GROMACS .gro file of C-alpha atoms in nm:
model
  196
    1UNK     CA    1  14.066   5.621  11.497
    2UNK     CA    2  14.298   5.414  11.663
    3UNK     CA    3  14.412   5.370  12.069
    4UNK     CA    4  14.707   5.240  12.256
    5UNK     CA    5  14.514   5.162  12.580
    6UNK     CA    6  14.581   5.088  12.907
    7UNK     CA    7  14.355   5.050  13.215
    8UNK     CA    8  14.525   5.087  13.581
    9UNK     CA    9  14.355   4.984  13.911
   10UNK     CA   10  14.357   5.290  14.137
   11UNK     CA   11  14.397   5.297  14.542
   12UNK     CA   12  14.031   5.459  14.633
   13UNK     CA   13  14.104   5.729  14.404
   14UNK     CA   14  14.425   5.817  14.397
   15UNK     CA   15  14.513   5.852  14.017
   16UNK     CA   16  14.844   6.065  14.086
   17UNK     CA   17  15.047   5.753  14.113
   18UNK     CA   18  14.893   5.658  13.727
   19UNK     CA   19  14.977   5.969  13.576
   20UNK     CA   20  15.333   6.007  13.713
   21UNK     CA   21  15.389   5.650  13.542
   22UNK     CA   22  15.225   5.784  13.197
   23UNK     CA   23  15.389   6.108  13.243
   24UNK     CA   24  15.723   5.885  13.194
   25UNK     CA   25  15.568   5.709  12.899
   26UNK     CA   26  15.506   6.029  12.737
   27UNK     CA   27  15.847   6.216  12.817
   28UNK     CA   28  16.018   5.921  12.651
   29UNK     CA   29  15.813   5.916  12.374
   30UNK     CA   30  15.873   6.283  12.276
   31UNK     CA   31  15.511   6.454  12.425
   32UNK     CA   32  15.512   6.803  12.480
   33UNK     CA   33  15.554   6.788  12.856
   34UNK     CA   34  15.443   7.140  12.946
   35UNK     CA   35  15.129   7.079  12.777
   36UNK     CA   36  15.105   6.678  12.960
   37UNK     CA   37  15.124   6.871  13.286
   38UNK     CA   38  14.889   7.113  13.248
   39UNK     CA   39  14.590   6.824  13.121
   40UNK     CA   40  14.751   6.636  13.446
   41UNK     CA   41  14.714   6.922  13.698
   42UNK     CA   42  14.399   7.012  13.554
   43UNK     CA   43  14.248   6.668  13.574
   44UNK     CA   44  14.016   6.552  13.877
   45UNK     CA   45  13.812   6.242  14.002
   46UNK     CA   46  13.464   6.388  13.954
   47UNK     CA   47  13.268   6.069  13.860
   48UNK     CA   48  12.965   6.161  13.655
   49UNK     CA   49  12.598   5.994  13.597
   50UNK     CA   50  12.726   5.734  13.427
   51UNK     CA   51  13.047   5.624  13.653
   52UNK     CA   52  13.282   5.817  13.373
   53UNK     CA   53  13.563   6.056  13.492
   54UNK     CA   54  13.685   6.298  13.199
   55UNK     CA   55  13.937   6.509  13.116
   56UNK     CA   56  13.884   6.926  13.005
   57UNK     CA   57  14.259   6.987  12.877
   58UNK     CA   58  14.398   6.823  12.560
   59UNK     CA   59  14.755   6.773  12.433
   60UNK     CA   60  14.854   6.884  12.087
   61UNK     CA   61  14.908   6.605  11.859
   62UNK     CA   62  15.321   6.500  11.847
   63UNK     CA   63  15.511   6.308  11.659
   64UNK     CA   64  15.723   6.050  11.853
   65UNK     CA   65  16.137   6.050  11.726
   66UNK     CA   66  16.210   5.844  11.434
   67UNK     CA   67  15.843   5.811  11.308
   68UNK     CA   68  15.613   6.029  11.075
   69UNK     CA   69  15.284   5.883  11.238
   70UNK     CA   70  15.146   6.166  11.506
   71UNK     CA   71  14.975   6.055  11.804
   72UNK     CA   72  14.728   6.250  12.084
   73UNK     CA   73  14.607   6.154  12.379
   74UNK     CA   74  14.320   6.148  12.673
   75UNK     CA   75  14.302   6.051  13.011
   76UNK     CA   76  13.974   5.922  13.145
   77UNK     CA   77  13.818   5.754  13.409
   78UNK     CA   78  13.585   5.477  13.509
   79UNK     CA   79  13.415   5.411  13.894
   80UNK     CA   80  13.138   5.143  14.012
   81UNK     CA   81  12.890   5.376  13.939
   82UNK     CA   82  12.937   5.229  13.558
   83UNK     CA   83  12.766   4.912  13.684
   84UNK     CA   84  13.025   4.688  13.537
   85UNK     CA   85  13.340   4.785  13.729
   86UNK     CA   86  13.513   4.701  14.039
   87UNK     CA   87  13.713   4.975  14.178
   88UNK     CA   88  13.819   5.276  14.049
   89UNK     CA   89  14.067   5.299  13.713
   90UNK     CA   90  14.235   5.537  13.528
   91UNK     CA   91  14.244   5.480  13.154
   92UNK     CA   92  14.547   5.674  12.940
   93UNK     CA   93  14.479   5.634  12.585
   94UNK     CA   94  14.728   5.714  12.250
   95UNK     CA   95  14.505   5.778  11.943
   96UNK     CA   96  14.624   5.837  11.575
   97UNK     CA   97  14.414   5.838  11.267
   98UNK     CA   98  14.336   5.517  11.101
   99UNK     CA   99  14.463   5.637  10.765
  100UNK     CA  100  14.807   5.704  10.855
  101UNK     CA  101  14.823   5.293  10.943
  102UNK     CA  102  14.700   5.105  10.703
  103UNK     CA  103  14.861   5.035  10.354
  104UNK     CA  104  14.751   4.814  10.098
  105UNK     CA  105  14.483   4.515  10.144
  106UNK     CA  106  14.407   4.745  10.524
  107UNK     CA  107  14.687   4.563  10.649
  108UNK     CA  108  14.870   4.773  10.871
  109UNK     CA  109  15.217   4.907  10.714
  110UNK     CA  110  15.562   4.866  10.872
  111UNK     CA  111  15.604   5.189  11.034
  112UNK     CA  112  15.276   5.200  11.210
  113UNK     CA  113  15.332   4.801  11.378
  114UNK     CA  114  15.655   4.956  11.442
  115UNK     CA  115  15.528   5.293  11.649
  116UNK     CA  116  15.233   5.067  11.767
  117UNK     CA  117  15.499   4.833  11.966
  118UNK     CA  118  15.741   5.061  12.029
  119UNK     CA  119  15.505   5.287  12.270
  120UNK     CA  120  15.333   4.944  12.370
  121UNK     CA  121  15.638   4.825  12.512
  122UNK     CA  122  15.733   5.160  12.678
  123UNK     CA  123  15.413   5.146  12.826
  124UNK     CA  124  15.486   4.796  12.966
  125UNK     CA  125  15.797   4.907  13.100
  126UNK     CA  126  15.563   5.176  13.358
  127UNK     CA  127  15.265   4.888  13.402
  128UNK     CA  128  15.403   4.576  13.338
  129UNK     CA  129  15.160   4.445  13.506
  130UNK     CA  130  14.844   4.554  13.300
  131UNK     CA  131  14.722   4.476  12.964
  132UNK     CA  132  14.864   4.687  12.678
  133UNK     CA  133  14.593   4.662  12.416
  134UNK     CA  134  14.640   4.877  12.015
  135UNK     CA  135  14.208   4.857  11.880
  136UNK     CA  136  14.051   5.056  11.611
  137UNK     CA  137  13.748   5.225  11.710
  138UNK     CA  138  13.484   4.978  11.622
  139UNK     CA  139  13.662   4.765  11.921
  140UNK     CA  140  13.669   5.037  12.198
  141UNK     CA  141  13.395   4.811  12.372
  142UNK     CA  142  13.432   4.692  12.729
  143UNK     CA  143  13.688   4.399  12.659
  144UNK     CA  144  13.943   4.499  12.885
  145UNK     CA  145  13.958   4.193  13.077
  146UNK     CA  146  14.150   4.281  13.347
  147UNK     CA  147  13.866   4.499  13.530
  148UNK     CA  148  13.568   4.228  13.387
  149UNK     CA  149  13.658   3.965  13.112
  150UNK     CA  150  13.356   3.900  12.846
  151UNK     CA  151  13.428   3.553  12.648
  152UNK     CA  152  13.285   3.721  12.372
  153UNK     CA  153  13.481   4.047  12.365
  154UNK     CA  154  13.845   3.893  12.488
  155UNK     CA  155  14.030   3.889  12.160
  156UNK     CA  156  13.884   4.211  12.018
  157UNK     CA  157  14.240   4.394  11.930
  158UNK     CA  158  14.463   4.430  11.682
  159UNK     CA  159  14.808   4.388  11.915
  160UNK     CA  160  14.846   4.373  12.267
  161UNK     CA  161  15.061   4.298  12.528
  162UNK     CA  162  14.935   4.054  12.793
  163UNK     CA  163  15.079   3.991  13.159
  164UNK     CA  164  15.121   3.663  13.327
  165UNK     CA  165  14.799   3.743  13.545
  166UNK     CA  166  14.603   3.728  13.239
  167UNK     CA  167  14.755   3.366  13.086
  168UNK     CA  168  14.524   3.138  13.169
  169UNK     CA  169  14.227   3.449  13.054
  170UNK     CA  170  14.426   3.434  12.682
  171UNK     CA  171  14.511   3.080  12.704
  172UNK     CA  172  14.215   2.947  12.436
  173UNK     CA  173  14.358   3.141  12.140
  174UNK     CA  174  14.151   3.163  11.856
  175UNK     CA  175  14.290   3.099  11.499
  176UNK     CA  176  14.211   3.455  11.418
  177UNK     CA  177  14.503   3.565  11.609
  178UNK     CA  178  14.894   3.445  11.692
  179UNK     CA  179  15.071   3.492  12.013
  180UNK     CA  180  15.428   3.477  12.097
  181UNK     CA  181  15.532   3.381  12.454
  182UNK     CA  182  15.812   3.632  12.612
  183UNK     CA  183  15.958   3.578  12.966
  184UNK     CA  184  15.762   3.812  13.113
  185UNK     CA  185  15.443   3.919  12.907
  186UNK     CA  186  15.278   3.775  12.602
  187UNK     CA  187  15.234   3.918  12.298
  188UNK     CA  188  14.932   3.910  12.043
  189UNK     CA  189  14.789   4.011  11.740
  190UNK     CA  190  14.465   3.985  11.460
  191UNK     CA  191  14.667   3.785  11.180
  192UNK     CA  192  14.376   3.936  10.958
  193UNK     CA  193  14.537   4.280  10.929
  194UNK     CA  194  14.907   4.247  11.167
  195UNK     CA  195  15.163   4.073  10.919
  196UNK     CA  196  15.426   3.970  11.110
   0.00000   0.00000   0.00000
């Protein structure tokens, strides 16, 4: 599996705010919006053991307009209770299947890097102030540095889409990856398996 991410600082725990944002994300990018709304009114801040919040509805997988790639998606939650976190956050995730990415040599083919920055971008056009990150599920650590950043776990993605907060954070890149500066966010990506 693979996830669009994106972690969002919430006000105590006011997660409305969040999903109205996403909500836009996802009515752009061709979700079934009865089916958003019901996972939205459905969902709740009820932090368990562990400091996670989880959702009980799902969304049908959907296919965005002018790709062939479907995507689902999950809301969850993470509080101090987790031991590692500051604050409260919402976390909206995009997941496809790793097999409908990658072509040849498990780089990943045109159309997916396509759909990949296409909803990364109309993510950053709700947040554009949080970190936009596209990892395959060995990397769904805790690397998100924007709630806690690990030296070790920083450049852990495949793409993402970095804003100025996080510059000097991303500023020792490794040769592993490239990065292209933008006027208002920076953009990165594993060279390993992201030809561009």
């Amino acid at each position: 599996m693979n996830s669009i991410r994106l972690c969002e600082p919430l006000e105590g725990a006011d997660f409305k705010p969040v999903l109205d944002r996403f909500g836009r994300v996802l009515q752009r990018i061709g979700a079934p919006m009865e089916e958003v709304q019901r996972m939205f009114d459905a969902f709740t801040w009820d932090v368990n053991d562990i400091g996670w919040v989880f959702s009980s509805e799902h969304v049908s997988e959907f296919i965005p307009p002018g790709f062939t790639i479907p995507l689902y998606l999950t809301i969850d939650g993470m509080a101090p209770e987790m031991g590692n976190v500051v604050g409260n956050w919402l976390c909206c995730d995009l997941y496809t299947d790793t097999h409908r990415l990658l072509g040849p040599g498990y780089f990943y083919h045109a159309q997916a890097q396509r759909l990949v920055e296409y909803v990364a971008h109309e993510l950053r056009r709700e947040f554009p102030q949080a970190a936009i990150y596209f990892v395959d599920e060995v990397q769904l650590g805790d690397f998100d540095a924007a709630r806690q950043p690990d030296p070790t776990k920083l450049w852990e993605f495949e793409y993402a889409l970095l804003p100025p907060s996080l510059y000097d954070t991303y500023a020792a890149v490794p040769a592993t990856h490239a990065t292209a500066w933008h006027e208002e966010y920076l953009e990165a990506w594993y060279q390993g398996r992201w030809p561009k």
